mmCIF file of N, CA and C in Angstrom:
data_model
loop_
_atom_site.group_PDB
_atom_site.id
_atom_site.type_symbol
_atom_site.label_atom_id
_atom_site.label_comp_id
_atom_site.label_asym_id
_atom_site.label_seq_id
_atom_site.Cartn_x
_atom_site.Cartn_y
_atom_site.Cartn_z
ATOM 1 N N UNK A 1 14.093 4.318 -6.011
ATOM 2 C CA UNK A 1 13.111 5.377 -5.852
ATOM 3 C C UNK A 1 13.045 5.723 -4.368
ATOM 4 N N UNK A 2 12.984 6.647 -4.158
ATOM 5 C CA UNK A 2 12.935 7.631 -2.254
ATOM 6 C C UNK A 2 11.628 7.871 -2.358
ATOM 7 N N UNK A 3 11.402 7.614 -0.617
ATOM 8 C CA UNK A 3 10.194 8.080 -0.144
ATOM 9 C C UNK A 3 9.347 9.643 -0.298
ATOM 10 N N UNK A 4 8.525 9.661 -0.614
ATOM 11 C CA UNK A 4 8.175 11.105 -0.854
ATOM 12 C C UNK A 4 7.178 10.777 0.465
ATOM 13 N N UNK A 5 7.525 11.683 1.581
ATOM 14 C CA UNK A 5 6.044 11.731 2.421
ATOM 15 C C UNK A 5 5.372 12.511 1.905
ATOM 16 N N UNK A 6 4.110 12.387 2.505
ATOM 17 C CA UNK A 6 2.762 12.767 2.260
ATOM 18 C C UNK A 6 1.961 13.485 3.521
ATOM 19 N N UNK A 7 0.857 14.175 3.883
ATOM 20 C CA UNK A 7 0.406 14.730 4.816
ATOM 21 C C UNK A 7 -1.134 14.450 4.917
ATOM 22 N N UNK A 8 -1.518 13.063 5.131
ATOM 23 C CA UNK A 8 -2.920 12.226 4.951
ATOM 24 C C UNK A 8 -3.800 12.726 5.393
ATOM 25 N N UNK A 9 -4.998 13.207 4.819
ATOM 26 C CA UNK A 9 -6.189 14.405 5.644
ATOM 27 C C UNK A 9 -6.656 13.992 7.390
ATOM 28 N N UNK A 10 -6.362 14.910 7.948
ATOM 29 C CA UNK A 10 -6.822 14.694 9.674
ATOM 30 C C UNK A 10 -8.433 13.589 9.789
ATOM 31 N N UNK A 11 -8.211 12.810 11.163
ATOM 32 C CA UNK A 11 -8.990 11.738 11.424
ATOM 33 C C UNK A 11 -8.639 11.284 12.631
ATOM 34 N N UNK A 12 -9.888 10.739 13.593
ATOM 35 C CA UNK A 12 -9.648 10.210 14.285
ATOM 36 C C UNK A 12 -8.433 9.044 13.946
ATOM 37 N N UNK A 13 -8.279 8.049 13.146
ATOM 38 C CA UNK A 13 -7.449 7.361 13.194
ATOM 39 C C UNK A 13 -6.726 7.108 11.324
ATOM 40 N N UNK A 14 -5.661 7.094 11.153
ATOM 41 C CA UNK A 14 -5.336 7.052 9.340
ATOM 42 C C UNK A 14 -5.826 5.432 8.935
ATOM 43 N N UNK A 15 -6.195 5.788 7.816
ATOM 44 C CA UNK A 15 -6.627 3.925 7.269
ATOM 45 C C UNK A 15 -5.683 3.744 5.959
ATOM 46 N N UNK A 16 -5.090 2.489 6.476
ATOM 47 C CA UNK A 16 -4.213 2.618 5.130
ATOM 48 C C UNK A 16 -4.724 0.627 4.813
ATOM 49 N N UNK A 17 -4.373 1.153 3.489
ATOM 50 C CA UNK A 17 -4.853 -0.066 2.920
ATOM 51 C C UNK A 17 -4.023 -1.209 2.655
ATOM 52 N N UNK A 18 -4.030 -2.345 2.534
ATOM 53 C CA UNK A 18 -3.047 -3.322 2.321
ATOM 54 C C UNK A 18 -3.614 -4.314 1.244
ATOM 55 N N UNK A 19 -3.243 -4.257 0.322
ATOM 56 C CA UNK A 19 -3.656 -5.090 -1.244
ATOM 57 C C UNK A 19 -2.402 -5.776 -1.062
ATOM 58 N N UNK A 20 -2.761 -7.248 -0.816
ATOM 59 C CA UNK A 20 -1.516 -8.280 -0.989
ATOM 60 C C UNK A 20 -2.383 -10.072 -0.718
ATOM 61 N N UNK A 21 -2.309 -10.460 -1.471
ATOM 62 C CA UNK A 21 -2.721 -12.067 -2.004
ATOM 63 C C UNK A 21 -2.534 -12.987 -0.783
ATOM 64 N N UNK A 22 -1.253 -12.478 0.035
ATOM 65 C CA UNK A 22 -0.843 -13.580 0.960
ATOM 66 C C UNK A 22 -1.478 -13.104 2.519
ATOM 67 N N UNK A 23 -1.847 -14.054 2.892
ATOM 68 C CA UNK A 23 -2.445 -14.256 4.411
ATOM 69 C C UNK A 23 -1.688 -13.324 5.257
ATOM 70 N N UNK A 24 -0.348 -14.107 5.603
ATOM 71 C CA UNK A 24 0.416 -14.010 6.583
ATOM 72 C C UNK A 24 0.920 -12.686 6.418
ATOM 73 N N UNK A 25 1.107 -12.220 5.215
ATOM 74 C CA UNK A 25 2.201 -10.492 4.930
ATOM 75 C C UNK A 25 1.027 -9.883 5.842
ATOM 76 N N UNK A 26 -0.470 -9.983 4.988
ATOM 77 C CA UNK A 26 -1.532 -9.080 5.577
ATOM 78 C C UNK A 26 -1.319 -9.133 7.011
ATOM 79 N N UNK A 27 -1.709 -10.287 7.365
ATOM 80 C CA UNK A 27 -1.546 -9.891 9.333
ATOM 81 C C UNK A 27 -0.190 -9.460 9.729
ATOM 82 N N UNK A 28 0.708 -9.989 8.929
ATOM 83 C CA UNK A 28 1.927 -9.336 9.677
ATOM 84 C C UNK A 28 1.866 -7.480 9.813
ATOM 85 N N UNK A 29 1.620 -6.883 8.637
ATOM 86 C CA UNK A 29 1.381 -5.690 7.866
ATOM 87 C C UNK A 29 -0.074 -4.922 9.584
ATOM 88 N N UNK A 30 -0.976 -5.581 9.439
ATOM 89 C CA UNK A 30 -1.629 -5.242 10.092
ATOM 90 C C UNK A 30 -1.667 -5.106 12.114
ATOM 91 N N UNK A 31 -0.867 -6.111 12.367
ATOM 92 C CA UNK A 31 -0.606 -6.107 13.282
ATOM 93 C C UNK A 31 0.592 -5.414 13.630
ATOM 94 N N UNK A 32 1.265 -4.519 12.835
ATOM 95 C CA UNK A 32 2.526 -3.447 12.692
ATOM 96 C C UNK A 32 1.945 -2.480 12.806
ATOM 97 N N UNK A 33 0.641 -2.109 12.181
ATOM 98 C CA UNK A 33 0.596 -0.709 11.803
ATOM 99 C C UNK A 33 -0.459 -0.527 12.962
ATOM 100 N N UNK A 34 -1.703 -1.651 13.250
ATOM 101 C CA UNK A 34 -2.527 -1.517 14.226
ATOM 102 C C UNK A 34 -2.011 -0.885 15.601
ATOM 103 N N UNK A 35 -0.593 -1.581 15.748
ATOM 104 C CA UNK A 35 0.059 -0.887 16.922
ATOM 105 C C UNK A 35 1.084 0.230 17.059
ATOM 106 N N UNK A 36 0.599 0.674 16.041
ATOM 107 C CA UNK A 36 0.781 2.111 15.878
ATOM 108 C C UNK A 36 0.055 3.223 15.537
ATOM 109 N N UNK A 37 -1.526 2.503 15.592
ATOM 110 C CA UNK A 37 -2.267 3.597 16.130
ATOM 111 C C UNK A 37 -3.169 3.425 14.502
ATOM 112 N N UNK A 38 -2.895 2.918 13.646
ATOM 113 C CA UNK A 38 -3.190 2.967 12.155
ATOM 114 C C UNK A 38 -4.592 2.040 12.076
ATOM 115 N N UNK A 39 -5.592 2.544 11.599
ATOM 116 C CA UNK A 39 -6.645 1.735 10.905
ATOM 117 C C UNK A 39 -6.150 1.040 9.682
ATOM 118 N N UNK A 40 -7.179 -0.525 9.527
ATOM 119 C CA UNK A 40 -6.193 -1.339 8.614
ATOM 120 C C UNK A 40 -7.304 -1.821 7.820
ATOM 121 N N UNK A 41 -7.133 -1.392 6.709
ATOM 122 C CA UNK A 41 -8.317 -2.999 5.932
ATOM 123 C C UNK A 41 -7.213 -3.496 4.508
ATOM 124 N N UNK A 42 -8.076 -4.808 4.487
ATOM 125 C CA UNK A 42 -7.193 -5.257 3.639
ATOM 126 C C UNK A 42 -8.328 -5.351 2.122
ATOM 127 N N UNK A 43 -7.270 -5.978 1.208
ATOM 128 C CA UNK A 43 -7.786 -6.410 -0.002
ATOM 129 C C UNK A 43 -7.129 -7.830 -0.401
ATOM 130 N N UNK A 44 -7.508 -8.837 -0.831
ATOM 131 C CA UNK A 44 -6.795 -9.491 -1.283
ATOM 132 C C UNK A 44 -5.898 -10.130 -2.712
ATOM 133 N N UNK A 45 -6.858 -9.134 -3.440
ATOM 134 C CA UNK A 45 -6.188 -9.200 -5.043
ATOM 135 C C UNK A 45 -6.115 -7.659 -5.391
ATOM 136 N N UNK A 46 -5.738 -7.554 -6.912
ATOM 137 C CA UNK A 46 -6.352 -6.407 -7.368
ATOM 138 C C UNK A 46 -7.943 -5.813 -7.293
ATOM 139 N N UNK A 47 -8.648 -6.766 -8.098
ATOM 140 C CA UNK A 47 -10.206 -6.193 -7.863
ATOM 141 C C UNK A 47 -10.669 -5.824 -6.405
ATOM 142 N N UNK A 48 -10.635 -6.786 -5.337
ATOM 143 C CA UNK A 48 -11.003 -6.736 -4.034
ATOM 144 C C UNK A 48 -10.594 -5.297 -3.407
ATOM 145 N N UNK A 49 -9.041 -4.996 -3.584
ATOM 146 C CA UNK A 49 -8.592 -3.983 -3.814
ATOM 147 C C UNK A 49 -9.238 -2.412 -4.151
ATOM 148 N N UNK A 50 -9.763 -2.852 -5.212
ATOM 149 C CA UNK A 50 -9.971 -1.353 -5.885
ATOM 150 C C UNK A 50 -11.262 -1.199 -5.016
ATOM 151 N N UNK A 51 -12.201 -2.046 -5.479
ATOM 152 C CA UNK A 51 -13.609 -2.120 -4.365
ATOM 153 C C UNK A 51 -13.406 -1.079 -3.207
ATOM 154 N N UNK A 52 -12.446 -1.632 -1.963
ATOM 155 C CA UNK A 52 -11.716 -1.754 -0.729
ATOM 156 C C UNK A 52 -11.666 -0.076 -0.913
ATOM 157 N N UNK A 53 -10.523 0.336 -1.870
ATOM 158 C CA UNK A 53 -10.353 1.856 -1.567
ATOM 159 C C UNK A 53 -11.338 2.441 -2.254
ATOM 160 N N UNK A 54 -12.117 2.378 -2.688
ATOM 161 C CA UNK A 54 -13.250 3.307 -3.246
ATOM 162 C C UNK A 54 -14.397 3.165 -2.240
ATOM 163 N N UNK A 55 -14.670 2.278 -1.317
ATOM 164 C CA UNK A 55 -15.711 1.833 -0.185
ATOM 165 C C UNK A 55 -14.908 2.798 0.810
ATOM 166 N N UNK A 56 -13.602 2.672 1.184
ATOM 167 C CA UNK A 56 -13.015 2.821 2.294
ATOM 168 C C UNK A 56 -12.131 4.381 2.043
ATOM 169 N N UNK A 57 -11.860 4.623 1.046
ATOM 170 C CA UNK A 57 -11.377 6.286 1.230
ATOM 171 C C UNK A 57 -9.665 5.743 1.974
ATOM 172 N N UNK A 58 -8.926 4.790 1.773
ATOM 173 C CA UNK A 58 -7.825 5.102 2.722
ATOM 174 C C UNK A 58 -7.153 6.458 2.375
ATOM 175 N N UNK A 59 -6.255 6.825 3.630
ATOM 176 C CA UNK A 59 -4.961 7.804 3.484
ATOM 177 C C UNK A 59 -3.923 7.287 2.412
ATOM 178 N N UNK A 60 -3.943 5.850 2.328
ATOM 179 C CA UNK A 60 -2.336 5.266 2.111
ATOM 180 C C UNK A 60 -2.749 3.930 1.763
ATOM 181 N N UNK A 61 -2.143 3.785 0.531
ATOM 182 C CA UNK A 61 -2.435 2.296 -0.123
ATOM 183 C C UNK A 61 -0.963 1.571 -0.160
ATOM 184 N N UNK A 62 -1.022 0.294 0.475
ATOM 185 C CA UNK A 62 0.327 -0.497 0.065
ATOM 186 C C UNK A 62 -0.098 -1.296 -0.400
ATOM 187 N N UNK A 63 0.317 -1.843 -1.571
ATOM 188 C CA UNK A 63 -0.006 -2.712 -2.667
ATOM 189 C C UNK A 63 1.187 -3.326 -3.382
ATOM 190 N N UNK A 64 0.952 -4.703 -3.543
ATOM 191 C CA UNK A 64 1.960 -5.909 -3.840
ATOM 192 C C UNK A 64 1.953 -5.985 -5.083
ATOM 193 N N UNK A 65 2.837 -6.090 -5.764
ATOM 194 C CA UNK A 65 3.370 -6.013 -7.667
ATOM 195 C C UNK A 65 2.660 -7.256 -7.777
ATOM 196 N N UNK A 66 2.969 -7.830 -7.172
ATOM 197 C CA UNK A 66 2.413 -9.599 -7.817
ATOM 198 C C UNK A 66 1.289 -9.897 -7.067
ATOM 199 N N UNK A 67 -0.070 -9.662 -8.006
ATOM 200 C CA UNK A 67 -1.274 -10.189 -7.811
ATOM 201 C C UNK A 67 -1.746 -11.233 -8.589
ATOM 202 N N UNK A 68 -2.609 -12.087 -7.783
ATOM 203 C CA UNK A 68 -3.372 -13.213 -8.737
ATOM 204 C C UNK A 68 -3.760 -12.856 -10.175
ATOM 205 N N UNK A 69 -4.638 -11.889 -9.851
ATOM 206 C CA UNK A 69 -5.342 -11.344 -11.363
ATOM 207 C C UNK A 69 -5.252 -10.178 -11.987
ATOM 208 N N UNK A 70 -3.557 -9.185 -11.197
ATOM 209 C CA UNK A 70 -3.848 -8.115 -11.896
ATOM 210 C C UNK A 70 -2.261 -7.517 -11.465
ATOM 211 N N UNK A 71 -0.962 -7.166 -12.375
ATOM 212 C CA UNK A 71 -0.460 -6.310 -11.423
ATOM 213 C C UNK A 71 -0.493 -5.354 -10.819
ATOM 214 N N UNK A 72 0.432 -5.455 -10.043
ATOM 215 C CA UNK A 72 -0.116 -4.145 -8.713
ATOM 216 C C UNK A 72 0.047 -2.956 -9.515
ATOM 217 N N UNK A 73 1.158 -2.886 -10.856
ATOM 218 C CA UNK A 73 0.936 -1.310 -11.472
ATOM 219 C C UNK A 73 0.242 -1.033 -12.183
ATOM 220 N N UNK A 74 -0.670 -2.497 -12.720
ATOM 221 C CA UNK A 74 -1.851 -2.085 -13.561
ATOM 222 C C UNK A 74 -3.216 -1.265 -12.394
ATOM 223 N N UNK A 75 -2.812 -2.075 -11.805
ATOM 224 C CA UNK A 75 -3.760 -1.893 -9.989
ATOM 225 C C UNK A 75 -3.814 -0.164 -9.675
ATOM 226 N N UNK A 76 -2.400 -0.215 -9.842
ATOM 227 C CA UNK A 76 -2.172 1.309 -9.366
ATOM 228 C C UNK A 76 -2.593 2.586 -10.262
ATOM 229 N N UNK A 77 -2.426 1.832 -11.569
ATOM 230 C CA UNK A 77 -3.156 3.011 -12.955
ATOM 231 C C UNK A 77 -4.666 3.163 -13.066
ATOM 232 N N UNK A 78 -5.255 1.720 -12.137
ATOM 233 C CA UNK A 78 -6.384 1.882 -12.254
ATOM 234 C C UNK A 78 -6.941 3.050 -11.020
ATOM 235 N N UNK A 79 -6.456 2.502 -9.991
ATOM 236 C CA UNK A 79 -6.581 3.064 -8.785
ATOM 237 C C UNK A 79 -6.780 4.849 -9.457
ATOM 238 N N UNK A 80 -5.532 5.371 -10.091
ATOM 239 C CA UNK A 80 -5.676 7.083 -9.966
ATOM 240 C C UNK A 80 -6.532 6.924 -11.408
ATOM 241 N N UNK A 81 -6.817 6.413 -12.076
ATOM 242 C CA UNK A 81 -7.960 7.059 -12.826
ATOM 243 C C UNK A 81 -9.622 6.813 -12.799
ATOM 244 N N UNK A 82 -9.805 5.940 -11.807
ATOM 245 C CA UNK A 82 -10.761 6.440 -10.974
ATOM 246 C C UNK A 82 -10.993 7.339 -10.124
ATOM 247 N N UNK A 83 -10.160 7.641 -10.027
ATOM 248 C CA UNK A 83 -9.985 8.873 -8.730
ATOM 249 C C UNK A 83 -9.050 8.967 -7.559
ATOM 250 N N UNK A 84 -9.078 7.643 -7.016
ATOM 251 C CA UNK A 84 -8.247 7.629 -5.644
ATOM 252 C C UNK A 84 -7.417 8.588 -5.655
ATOM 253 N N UNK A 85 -7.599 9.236 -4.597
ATOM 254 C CA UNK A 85 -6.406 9.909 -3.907
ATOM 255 C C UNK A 85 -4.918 9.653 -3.143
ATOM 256 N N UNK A 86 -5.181 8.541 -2.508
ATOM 257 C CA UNK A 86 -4.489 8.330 -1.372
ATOM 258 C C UNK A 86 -3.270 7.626 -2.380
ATOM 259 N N UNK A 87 -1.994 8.176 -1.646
ATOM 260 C CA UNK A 87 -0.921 7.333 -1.911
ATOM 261 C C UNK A 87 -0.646 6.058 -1.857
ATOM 262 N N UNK A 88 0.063 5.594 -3.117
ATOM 263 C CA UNK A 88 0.185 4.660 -3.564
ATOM 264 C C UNK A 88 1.509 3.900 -3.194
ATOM 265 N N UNK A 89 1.841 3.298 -2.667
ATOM 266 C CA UNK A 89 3.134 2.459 -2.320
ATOM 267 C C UNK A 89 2.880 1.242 -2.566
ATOM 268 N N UNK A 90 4.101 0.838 -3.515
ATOM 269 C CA UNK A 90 4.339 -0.401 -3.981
ATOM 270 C C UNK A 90 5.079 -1.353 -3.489
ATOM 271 N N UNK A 91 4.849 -2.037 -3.286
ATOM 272 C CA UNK A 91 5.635 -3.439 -2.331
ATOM 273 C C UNK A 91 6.145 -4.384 -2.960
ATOM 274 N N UNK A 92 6.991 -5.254 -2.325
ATOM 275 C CA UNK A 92 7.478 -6.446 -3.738
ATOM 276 C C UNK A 92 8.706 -6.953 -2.559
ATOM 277 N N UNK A 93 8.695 -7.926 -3.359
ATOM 278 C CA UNK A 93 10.428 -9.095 -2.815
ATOM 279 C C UNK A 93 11.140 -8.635 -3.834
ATOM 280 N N UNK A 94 10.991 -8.321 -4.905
ATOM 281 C CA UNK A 94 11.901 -7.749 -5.960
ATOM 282 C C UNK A 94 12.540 -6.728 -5.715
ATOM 283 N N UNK A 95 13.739 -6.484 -5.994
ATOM 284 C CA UNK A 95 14.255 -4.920 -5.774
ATOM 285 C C UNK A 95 14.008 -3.989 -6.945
ATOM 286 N N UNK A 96 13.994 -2.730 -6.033
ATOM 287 C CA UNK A 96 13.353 -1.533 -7.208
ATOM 288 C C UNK A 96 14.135 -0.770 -8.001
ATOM 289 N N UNK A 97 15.551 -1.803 -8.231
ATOM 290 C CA UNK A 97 16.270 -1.149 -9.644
ATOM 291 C C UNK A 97 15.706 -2.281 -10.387
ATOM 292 N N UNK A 98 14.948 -3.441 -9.826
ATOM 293 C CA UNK A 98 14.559 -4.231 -11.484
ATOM 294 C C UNK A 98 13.265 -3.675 -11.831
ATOM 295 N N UNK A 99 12.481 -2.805 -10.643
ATOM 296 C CA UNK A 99 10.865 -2.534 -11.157
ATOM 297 C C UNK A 99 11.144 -1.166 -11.424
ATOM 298 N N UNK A 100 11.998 -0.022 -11.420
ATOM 299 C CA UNK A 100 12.032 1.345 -11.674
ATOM 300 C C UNK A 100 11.228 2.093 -12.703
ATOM 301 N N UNK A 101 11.130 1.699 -13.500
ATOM 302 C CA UNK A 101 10.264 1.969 -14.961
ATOM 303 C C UNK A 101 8.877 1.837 -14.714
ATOM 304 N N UNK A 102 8.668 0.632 -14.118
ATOM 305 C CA UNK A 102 6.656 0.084 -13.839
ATOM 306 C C UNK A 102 6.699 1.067 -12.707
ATOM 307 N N UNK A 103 7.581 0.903 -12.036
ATOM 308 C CA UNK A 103 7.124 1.852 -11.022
ATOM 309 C C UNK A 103 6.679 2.844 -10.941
ATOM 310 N N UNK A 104 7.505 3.539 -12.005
ATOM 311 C CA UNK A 104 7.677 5.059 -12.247
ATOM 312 C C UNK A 104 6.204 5.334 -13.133
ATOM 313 N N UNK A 105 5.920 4.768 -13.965
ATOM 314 C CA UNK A 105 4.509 4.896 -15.048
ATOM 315 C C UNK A 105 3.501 4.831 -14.572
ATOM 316 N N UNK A 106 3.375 3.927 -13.190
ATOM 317 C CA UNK A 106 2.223 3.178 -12.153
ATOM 318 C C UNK A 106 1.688 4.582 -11.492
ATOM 319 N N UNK A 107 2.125 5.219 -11.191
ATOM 320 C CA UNK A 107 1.883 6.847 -11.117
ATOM 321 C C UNK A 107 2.205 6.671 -9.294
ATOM 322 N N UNK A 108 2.594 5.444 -8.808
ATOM 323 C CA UNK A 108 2.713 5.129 -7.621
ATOM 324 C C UNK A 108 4.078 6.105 -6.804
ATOM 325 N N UNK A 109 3.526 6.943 -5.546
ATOM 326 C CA UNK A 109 4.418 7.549 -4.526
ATOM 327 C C UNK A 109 5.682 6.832 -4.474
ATOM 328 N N UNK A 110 5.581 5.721 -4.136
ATOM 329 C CA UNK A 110 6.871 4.926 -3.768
ATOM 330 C C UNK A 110 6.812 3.565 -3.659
ATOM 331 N N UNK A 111 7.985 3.224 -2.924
ATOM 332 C CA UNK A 111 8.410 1.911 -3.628
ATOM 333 C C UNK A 111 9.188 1.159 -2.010
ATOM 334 N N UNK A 112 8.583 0.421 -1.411
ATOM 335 C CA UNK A 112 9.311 -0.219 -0.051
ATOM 336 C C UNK A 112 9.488 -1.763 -0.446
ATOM 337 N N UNK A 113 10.528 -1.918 -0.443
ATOM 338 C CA UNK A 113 10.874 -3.713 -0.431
ATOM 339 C C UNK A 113 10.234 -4.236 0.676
ATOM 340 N N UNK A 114 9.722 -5.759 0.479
ATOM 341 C CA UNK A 114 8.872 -6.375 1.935
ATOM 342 C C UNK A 114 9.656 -6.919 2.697
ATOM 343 N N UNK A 115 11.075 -6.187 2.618
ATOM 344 C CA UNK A 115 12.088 -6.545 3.826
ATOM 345 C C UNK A 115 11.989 -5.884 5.021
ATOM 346 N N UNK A 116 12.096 -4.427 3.854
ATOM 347 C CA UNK A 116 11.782 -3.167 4.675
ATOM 348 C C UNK A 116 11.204 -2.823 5.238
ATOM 349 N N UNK A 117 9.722 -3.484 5.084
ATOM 350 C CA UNK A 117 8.501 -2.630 5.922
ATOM 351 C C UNK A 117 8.313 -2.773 7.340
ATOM 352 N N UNK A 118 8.206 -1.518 7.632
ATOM 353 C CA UNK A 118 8.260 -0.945 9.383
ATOM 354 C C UNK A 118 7.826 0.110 9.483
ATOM 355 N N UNK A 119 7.362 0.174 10.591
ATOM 356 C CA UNK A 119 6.434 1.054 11.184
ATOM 357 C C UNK A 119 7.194 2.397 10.925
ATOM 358 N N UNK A 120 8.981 2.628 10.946
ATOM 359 C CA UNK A 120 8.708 4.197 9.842
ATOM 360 C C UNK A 120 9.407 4.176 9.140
ATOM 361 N N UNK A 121 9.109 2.878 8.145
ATOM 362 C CA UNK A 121 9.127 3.081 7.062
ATOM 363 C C UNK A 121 7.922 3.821 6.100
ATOM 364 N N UNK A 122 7.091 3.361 6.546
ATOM 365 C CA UNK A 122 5.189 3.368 6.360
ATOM 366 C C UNK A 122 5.504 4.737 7.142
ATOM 367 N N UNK A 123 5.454 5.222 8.000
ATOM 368 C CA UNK A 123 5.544 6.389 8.537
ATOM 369 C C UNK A 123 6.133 7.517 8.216
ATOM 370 N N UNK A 124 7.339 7.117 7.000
ATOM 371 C CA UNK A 124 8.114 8.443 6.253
ATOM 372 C C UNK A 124 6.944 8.622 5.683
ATOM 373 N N UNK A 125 5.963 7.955 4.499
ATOM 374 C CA UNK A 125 5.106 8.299 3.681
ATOM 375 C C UNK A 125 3.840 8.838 4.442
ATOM 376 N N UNK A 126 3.267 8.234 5.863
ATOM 377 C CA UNK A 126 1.787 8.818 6.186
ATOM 378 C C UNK A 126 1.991 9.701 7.649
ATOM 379 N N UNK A 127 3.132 9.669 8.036
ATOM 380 C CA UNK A 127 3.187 10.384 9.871
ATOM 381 C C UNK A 127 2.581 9.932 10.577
ATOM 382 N N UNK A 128 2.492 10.378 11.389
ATOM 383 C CA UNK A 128 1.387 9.548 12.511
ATOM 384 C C UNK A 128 0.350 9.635 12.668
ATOM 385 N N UNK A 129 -0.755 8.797 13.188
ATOM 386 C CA UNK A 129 -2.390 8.955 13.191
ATOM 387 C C UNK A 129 -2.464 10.025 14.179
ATOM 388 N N UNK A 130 -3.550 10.691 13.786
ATOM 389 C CA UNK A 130 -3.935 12.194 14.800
ATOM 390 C C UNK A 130 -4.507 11.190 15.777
#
């Protein structure tokens, strides 16, 4: 699956969200994007998650397939029928010819392996913070 960018509504700074179980991805994730100008909050499961972007309004959700209590594409179906707006990017150690299908149904923008993620990688999908 290819990146589809996106054009995240103007703000002092973009907030993108990070739904992922593990400690270390989060700070790694956060301390990437922080220095690039990006507002960061995290979630740590699915539920915490959904909370997170409905409190917080992000531009840009990255969210991990493998959650404690929920997958990330159930996560992600929940996410747009509540409403959320903000793009959905799915994350994983798995590659995305084995998730193509969940992916595709999850109603999720895209799809970055957690090899991949970098500052434009994350940046094809949100551009840069105003």
């Amino acid at each position: 699956m290819t990146a589809h960018p996106v054009n995240p509504r103007p703000g002092p700074a973009h907030t993108v969200l990070v739904i992922d179980d593990h400690e270390g991805f989060r700070l790694r994730m956060r301390r990437l994007l922080e220095r690039e100008g990006y507002r960061v909050v995290e979630g740590v499961d699915g539920a915490d998650g959904i909370r997170r972007a409905v409190g917080e309004r992000p531009d840009l959700i990255l969210l991990d397939v493998n959650l404690p209590d929920a997958s990330g594409f159930d996560v992600a179906t929940r996410l747009h029928s509540g409403g959320a707006t903000a793009p959905i990017i799915l994350i994983s150690t798995h590659p995305a010819t084995d998730l193509a299908d969940s992916i595709r149904r999850s109603g999720a923008a895209g799809f970055i392996d957690k090899a991949d993620l970098s500052a434009p990688a994350i940046a094809a999908f949100l551009g840069s913070p105003s």
